Amino acid sequence: MENYLDLKNTTDYSKLKVAGEIIKDGGLVLFPTETVYGLGANGLDENAVKKIYKAKGRAQDNPLILHVSNFDMIPKIAQNISDIEYTLMKTFWPGPFTIILERTDIVPDIVTAGLDTVGIRMPSGIIANKLISYADVPIAAPSANVSGRPSGTNISDVFEELSDKVDYIVDGGECEVGLESTVVRVVDGIPNILRPGKISPEDIKKAVGTVKIDEHILKDIETDEKVLSPGMKYRHYAPKADCILVYSEDNEKMIKKIQEITQKYTNPLVISCNENAKYYDVKNKILYGSKENLNEIAQNIFKDLRKVDSFKPDIVIIEGVKNDGIGLAIMNRLIRACEYHFIKA
Ligand code: AMP
Ligand code: MG
């Protein structure tokens, strides 16, 4: 295919020059980062960015992140940066970390949804980095998926929904992290986590001595009641089937609760860790990885959520994970995938 570049088994990144030119000229490119695939366009070109919103069916009030490949790009798009903000960038870049900074006038309103701040990230994925370098502009790139669907972590998962909406596709295989970046905004000298990701609260605390997790993230996880949080504004990651998230620190209790629920349905699907799968007497199972390896679960979870509907289940029950490190980010996404139907056993 003419507009498809396979970089899975080669390190000849000079081939990304074509994709860089397409971005510069206002086109859309589907490309891998270390977190998830991105749907990228020239972040300084209003018309190009409009195409992203259209391709995804994304709400116009949901801002985009600008991706940079080096620190020289920062002063053009952000200003009045504090020492602590610099320390965070120097510590976690390149990597799965987004910082919200005061924007400059050059950043189009459509990128920031009219806010006076802009989200910025420097990806560590080498393909993303080279692509931004060739494009020589910040690349606005939300996750590659139609809005509401699980984020794409490989090309085959999103090919059907996006291939005819983009000008070029770069295939880099499976994403390493599998979940979107940690989003942080510094308020009164304290980094606030607005969206959890691979860079954990513990990592941030270690770097700058202090951290706060946004209230709505904690509220979602600490309560099993349905609460209206800002995140609920957009339907997210959800399969068509009804999903229930179940978690208990007591593994036996969690298993028992899930067994109990499965008995009430005719075609239940259970998504669980490898270790617990044998306890569920159901036809349909997806194993998301070992509970001893949260990184593996993070890498698999969006791919697994995309498999759900092919089973045509009448209910999906998903095991939660421990809220530690990247576990907070996994739980944050799963709660949304289950549309806030969360049972603490
Ligand atoms: P996505 O590109 O789909 O990973 O989503 C980007 C997310 O980053 C948005 O949904 C917001 O949660 C966050 N974000 C981006 N820009 C800003 C901003 N200026 N202020 C606050 N949050 C932002
Ligand atoms: Mg997204």
Coordinates of C-alpha atoms and ligand atoms in Angstrom, one line a residue:
M1 CA 0.0 0.0 0.0
E2 CA 1.2 3.4 -1.0
N3 CA 0.4 5.3 2.2
Y4 CA 1.5 2.6 4.6
L5 CA 5.0 2.4 6.1
D6 CA 6.0 -0.7 8.0
L7 CA 8.7 0.1 10.6
K8 CA 8.2 -3.1 12.7
N9 CA 11.3 -4.8 11.6
T10 CA 13.6 -2.1 10.4
T11 CA 15.5 0.8 11.9
D12 CA 15.5 2.8 8.7
Y13 CA 13.7 5.8 10.2
S14 CA 14.7 8.0 7.3
K15 CA 11.6 6.7 5.6
L16 CA 9.6 8.9 8.0
K17 CA 10.6 11.9 5.9
V18 CA 7.5 11.4 3.8
A19 CA 5.2 11.3 6.8
G20 CA 6.9 14.4 8.2
E21 CA 6.2 16.2 4.9
I22 CA 2.5 15.1 5.0
I23 CA 2.2 16.6 8.5
K24 CA 3.9 19.8 7.5
D25 CA 1.5 20.1 4.5
G26 CA -1.6 19.7 6.7
G27 CA -2.3 16.0 6.4
L28 CA -3.2 13.4 9.0
V29 CA -0.8 10.6 10.0
L30 CA -1.5 7.6 12.1
F31 CA 1.7 6.8 14.1
P32 CA 2.9 4.9 17.1
T33 CA 4.2 6.4 20.4
E34 CA 5.3 4.5 23.5
T35 CA 1.9 5.1 25.1
V36 CA -0.7 4.5 22.4
Y37 CA -1.0 5.2 18.7
G38 CA -1.6 8.9 17.8
L39 CA -3.7 10.5 15.1
G40 CA -1.3 13.4 14.3
A41 CA -1.5 16.7 12.5
N42 CA 0.5 19.9 12.4
G43 CA -0.4 21.4 15.8
L44 CA 0.1 25.0 14.6
D45 CA -2.3 24.6 11.6
E46 CA -5.9 25.2 12.5
N47 CA -7.3 23.5 9.4
A48 CA -5.1 20.4 9.9
V49 CA -6.2 20.1 13.5
K50 CA -9.8 20.3 12.5
K51 CA -9.3 17.1 10.5
I52 CA -8.4 15.3 13.7
Y53 CA -11.6 16.2 15.4
K54 CA -13.6 15.2 12.4
A55 CA -11.8 11.9 11.9
K56 CA -12.3 10.9 15.6
G57 CA -15.8 12.5 16.0
R58 CA -14.2 14.2 19.0
A59 CA -16.0 16.8 21.1
Q60 CA -14.6 20.3 20.3
D61 CA -14.2 21.1 24.0
N62 CA -11.8 18.3 24.6
P63 CA -8.3 19.8 24.1
L64 CA -5.4 18.1 22.3
I65 CA -1.8 17.5 23.4
L66 CA 1.1 18.9 21.4
H67 CA 4.0 16.5 20.9
V68 CA 7.5 17.9 20.7
S69 CA 10.9 16.2 19.9
N70 CA 13.2 18.6 21.8
F71 CA 13.2 21.4 24.3
D72 CA 13.9 24.1 21.7
M73 CA 10.3 23.7 20.6
I74 CA 8.9 24.7 24.0
P75 CA 9.3 28.5 24.1
K76 CA 7.4 28.8 20.9
I77 CA 4.3 27.2 22.4
A78 CA 4.5 27.8 26.1
Q79 CA 5.5 30.7 28.4
N80 CA 6.1 31.7 32.1
I81 CA 7.4 28.2 32.9
S82 CA 8.3 27.8 36.6
D83 CA 11.3 25.9 38.0
I84 CA 9.2 23.0 39.2
E85 CA 7.6 22.7 35.7
Y86 CA 11.1 22.6 34.2
T87 CA 12.2 20.0 36.7
L88 CA 9.2 17.8 35.8
M89 CA 9.9 18.1 32.1
K90 CA 13.6 17.3 32.6
T91 CA 12.9 14.4 34.8
F92 CA 10.2 12.6 32.8
W93 CA 10.9 13.6 29.2
P94 CA 11.2 12.0 26.8
G95 CA 8.4 9.7 28.2
P96 CA 4.7 9.1 29.0
F97 CA 4.3 12.5 30.7
T98 CA 2.2 15.5 29.7
I99 CA 2.4 18.9 31.3
I100 CA -0.2 21.6 31.1
L101 CA 1.5 25.0 30.6
E102 CA 0.5 28.6 29.8
R103 CA 0.2 28.8 26.0
T104 CA 1.5 31.3 23.6
D105 CA -0.6 33.0 21.0
I106 CA 0.8 30.9 18.2
V107 CA -1.1 27.9 19.5
P108 CA -4.5 27.7 17.7
D109 CA -7.6 27.8 19.9
I110 CA -8.8 24.6 18.4
V111 CA -5.9 22.7 20.0
T112 CA -6.6 24.0 23.5
A113 CA -10.4 24.1 23.1
G114 CA -10.1 27.8 23.9
L115 CA -8.2 27.4 27.2
D116 CA -5.2 29.6 28.0
T117 CA -3.2 26.5 28.7
V118 CA -1.7 23.8 26.4
G119 CA -0.8 20.2 27.1
I120 CA 2.7 19.3 25.9
R121 CA 4.5 15.9 25.8
M122 CA 7.9 14.7 24.5
P123 CA 7.4 11.1 23.5
S124 CA 10.3 8.6 24.0
G125 CA 9.1 6.3 21.2
I126 CA 11.8 6.7 18.5
I127 CA 9.3 6.7 15.6
A128 CA 7.3 9.5 17.2
N129 CA 10.4 11.4 17.9
K130 CA 11.8 11.1 14.4
L131 CA 8.4 11.9 12.9
I132 CA 8.2 15.2 14.9
S133 CA 11.8 16.1 13.9
Y134 CA 11.0 15.6 10.2
A135 CA 7.8 17.5 10.4
D136 CA 9.7 20.2 12.3
V137 CA 6.4 21.4 14.0
P138 CA 4.7 20.3 17.2
I139 CA 2.3 17.5 16.4
A140 CA -1.2 17.6 17.8
A141 CA -2.1 14.0 18.4
P142 CA -4.9 12.4 20.5
S143 CA -5.2 8.7 20.8
A144 CA -5.9 6.9 17.6
N145 CA -9.5 5.7 17.9
V146 CA -12.9 6.9 17.1
S147 CA -14.1 8.9 20.2
G148 CA -15.5 6.6 22.8
R149 CA -13.7 3.5 21.6
P150 CA -10.6 2.0 23.4
S151 CA -7.4 3.7 22.4
G152 CA -5.5 2.0 19.6
T153 CA -2.3 0.2 20.7
N154 CA -1.6 -1.5 17.4
I155 CA -2.5 -0.9 13.7
S156 CA -4.8 -3.8 13.1
D157 CA -7.1 -2.8 16.0
V158 CA -7.8 0.7 14.5
F159 CA -7.3 0.0 10.8
E160 CA -11.0 -0.4 10.0
E161 CA -12.2 2.7 11.9
L162 CA -9.4 5.1 10.8
S163 CA -7.6 3.9 7.6
D164 CA -9.8 5.8 5.2
K165 CA -9.7 8.9 7.3
V166 CA -5.9 9.4 7.3
D167 CA -3.4 10.3 4.7
Y168 CA -0.6 8.0 5.9
I169 CA -0.1 5.1 8.3
V170 CA 3.1 4.3 10.2
D171 CA 3.1 0.8 11.7
G172 CA 5.5 0.3 14.6
G173 CA 4.0 -2.8 16.1
E174 CA 2.6 -2.9 19.7
C175 CA 2.9 0.1 21.9
E176 CA 5.2 -0.4 24.9
V177 CA 3.1 1.2 27.7
G178 CA -0.4 0.7 26.3
L179 CA -2.1 3.5 28.3
E180 CA -2.2 7.2 27.6
S181 CA 0.3 9.6 29.3
T182 CA 0.1 10.9 32.8
V183 CA -1.3 14.5 32.6
V184 CA -0.1 17.0 35.2
R185 CA -0.8 20.6 35.9
V186 CA 1.3 22.5 38.5
V187 CA -1.0 24.7 40.7
D188 CA 0.5 26.8 43.5
G189 CA 3.8 24.9 43.2
I190 CA 2.1 21.5 43.6
P191 CA 1.9 19.0 40.6
N192 CA -1.7 17.9 40.2
I193 CA -2.3 14.6 38.4
L194 CA -5.3 15.2 36.1
R195 CA -5.0 11.8 34.4
P196 CA -3.0 8.9 35.8
G197 CA -0.6 7.0 33.6
K198 CA 2.7 5.1 33.7
I199 CA 4.5 8.0 35.5
S200 CA 3.0 7.4 38.9
P201 CA 2.3 9.7 41.9
E202 CA 5.2 8.1 43.6
D203 CA 7.5 8.9 40.6
I204 CA 6.4 12.6 40.7
K205 CA 6.8 12.9 44.5
K206 CA 10.3 11.5 44.2
A207 CA 11.2 14.1 41.6
V208 CA 9.9 17.3 43.2
G209 CA 8.9 16.3 46.8
T210 CA 5.2 16.8 46.4
V211 CA 2.2 15.6 44.4
K212 CA -1.6 15.7 44.5
I213 CA -4.0 13.4 42.7
D214 CA -7.0 15.2 41.3
E215 CA -10.0 14.7 43.5
H216 CA -12.2 13.2 40.8
I217 CA -9.7 10.4 40.1
L218 CA -9.6 9.4 43.8
K219 CA -13.4 9.7 44.2
D220 CA -13.9 7.3 41.3
I221 CA -11.7 4.7 42.8
E222 CA -12.7 5.1 46.4
T223 CA -16.4 4.9 46.0
D224 CA -18.5 2.2 44.4
E225 CA -21.5 4.5 44.0
K226 CA -22.1 6.2 40.7
V227 CA -20.8 9.7 41.0
L228 CA -20.9 12.4 38.4
S229 CA -17.3 13.3 37.8
P230 CA -15.9 15.5 35.0
G231 CA -14.6 12.4 33.2
M232 CA -18.1 11.2 32.7
K233 CA -18.7 13.9 30.2
Y234 CA -17.3 11.7 27.5
R235 CA -18.1 8.0 27.0
H236 CA -14.8 6.3 27.0
Y237 CA -13.2 3.0 26.1
A238 CA -16.5 1.2 26.5
P239 CA -17.5 -2.0 24.6
K240 CA -21.1 -2.2 23.4
A241 CA -21.9 -4.8 26.0
D242 CA -22.6 -3.8 29.7
C243 CA -19.5 -4.1 31.8
I244 CA -19.0 -4.4 35.5
L245 CA -15.7 -3.8 37.3
V246 CA -15.2 -5.8 40.4
Y247 CA -12.3 -5.5 42.9
S248 CA -11.3 -6.5 46.4
E249 CA -7.9 -6.5 48.1
D250 CA -9.0 -10.0 49.2
N251 CA -8.6 -12.1 46.1
E252 CA -11.0 -14.9 47.2
K253 CA -13.7 -12.4 47.9
M254 CA -13.3 -10.9 44.4
I255 CA -13.5 -14.3 42.8
K256 CA -16.6 -15.2 44.8
K257 CA -18.3 -12.0 43.8
I258 CA -17.5 -12.5 40.2
Q259 CA -18.7 -16.1 40.3
E260 CA -22.0 -14.9 41.9
I261 CA -22.6 -12.4 39.1
T262 CA -21.8 -14.8 36.3
Q263 CA -24.5 -17.2 37.5
K264 CA -27.2 -14.6 36.8
Y265 CA -26.4 -14.4 33.1
T266 CA -26.6 -16.8 30.2
N267 CA -23.5 -15.7 28.2
P268 CA -21.1 -13.9 30.6
L269 CA -17.5 -12.9 29.7
V270 CA -14.9 -12.6 32.4
I271 CA -11.7 -10.6 31.9
S272 CA -9.3 -11.6 34.6
C273 CA -5.6 -12.1 35.5
N274 CA -4.0 -15.3 34.3
E275 CA -3.8 -16.7 37.9
N276 CA -7.6 -16.4 38.6
A277 CA -9.0 -17.5 35.2
K278 CA -9.3 -21.2 36.3
Y279 CA -11.9 -20.2 39.0
Y280 CA -14.5 -19.0 36.5
D281 CA -16.7 -21.6 35.1
V282 CA -17.7 -19.6 32.0
K283 CA -17.4 -20.2 28.2
N284 CA -15.9 -16.8 27.5
K285 CA -12.7 -15.6 29.1
I286 CA -10.1 -13.1 28.3
L287 CA -6.8 -13.2 30.3
Y288 CA -5.2 -9.8 30.5
G289 CA -1.9 -10.9 32.0
S290 CA -0.3 -11.8 35.3
K291 CA -1.5 -9.9 38.4
E292 CA 2.2 -9.8 39.4
N293 CA 3.0 -7.7 36.3
L294 CA 0.8 -4.5 36.1
N295 CA 2.9 -3.3 33.1
E296 CA 1.8 -6.3 31.1
I297 CA -1.9 -5.7 32.1
A298 CA -1.6 -2.0 31.1
Q299 CA -0.1 -3.1 27.7
N300 CA -3.0 -5.5 27.0
I301 CA -6.1 -3.9 28.4
F302 CA -7.2 -1.7 25.5
K303 CA -6.6 -4.6 23.0
D304 CA -8.7 -6.9 25.3
L305 CA -11.5 -4.4 25.6
R306 CA -11.7 -4.3 21.8
K307 CA -12.1 -8.1 21.7
V308 CA -15.2 -8.1 24.0
D309 CA -18.0 -7.5 21.5
S310 CA -17.0 -10.4 19.2
F311 CA -18.1 -12.8 22.1
K312 CA -21.6 -11.2 22.1
P313 CA -21.8 -11.4 25.9
D314 CA -24.8 -10.4 27.9
I315 CA -22.5 -9.2 30.6
V316 CA -18.8 -8.5 30.9
I317 CA -17.2 -8.7 34.3
I318 CA -13.7 -7.3 34.7
E319 CA -11.3 -7.9 37.6
G320 CA -9.8 -4.8 39.0
V321 CA -6.2 -4.5 40.0
K322 CA -4.2 -3.1 43.0
N323 CA -4.2 0.7 42.9
D324 CA -0.4 0.9 43.0
G325 CA 1.9 2.6 40.5
I326 CA 0.5 2.1 37.0
G327 CA -2.4 0.2 38.7
L328 CA -4.1 3.6 39.4
A329 CA -4.1 4.3 35.6
I330 CA -5.4 0.8 34.8
M331 CA -8.3 1.3 37.3
N332 CA -9.0 4.8 36.0
R333 CA -9.5 3.4 32.4
L334 CA -11.4 0.3 33.5
I335 CA -13.9 2.4 35.6
R336 CA -14.6 4.4 32.4
A337 CA -14.9 1.3 30.2
C338 CA -17.5 0.1 32.7
E339 CA -19.3 3.4 32.7
Y340 CA -18.7 3.8 36.4
H341 CA -20.3 0.5 37.3
F342 CA -17.8 -0.5 39.9
I343 CA -18.3 -3.0 42.7
K344 CA -16.0 -3.2 45.7
A345 CA -16.3 -6.7 47.0
Ligands
AMP1 P1 -6.0 12.3 24.4 O1 -5.3 13.1 23.4 O2 -7.2 11.6 23.9 O3 -5.1 11.4 25.2 O4 -6.6 13.3 25.5 C1 -5.9 14.5 25.8 C2 -6.3 14.8 27.2 O5 -5.3 15.7 27.8 C3 -7.6 15.6 27.3 O6 -8.7 14.8 27.3 C4 -7.4 16.4 28.6 O7 -7.8 15.5 29.7 C5 -5.9 16.6 28.7 N1 -5.6 18.0 28.3 C6 -5.0 18.4 27.1 N2 -4.9 19.7 27.1 C7 -5.3 20.2 28.3 C8 -5.4 21.5 28.9 N3 -5.0 22.5 28.3 N4 -5.8 21.5 30.2 C9 -6.2 20.4 30.8 N5 -6.2 19.2 30.3 C10 -5.7 19.0 29.1
MG2 MG -8.2 9.4 23.8

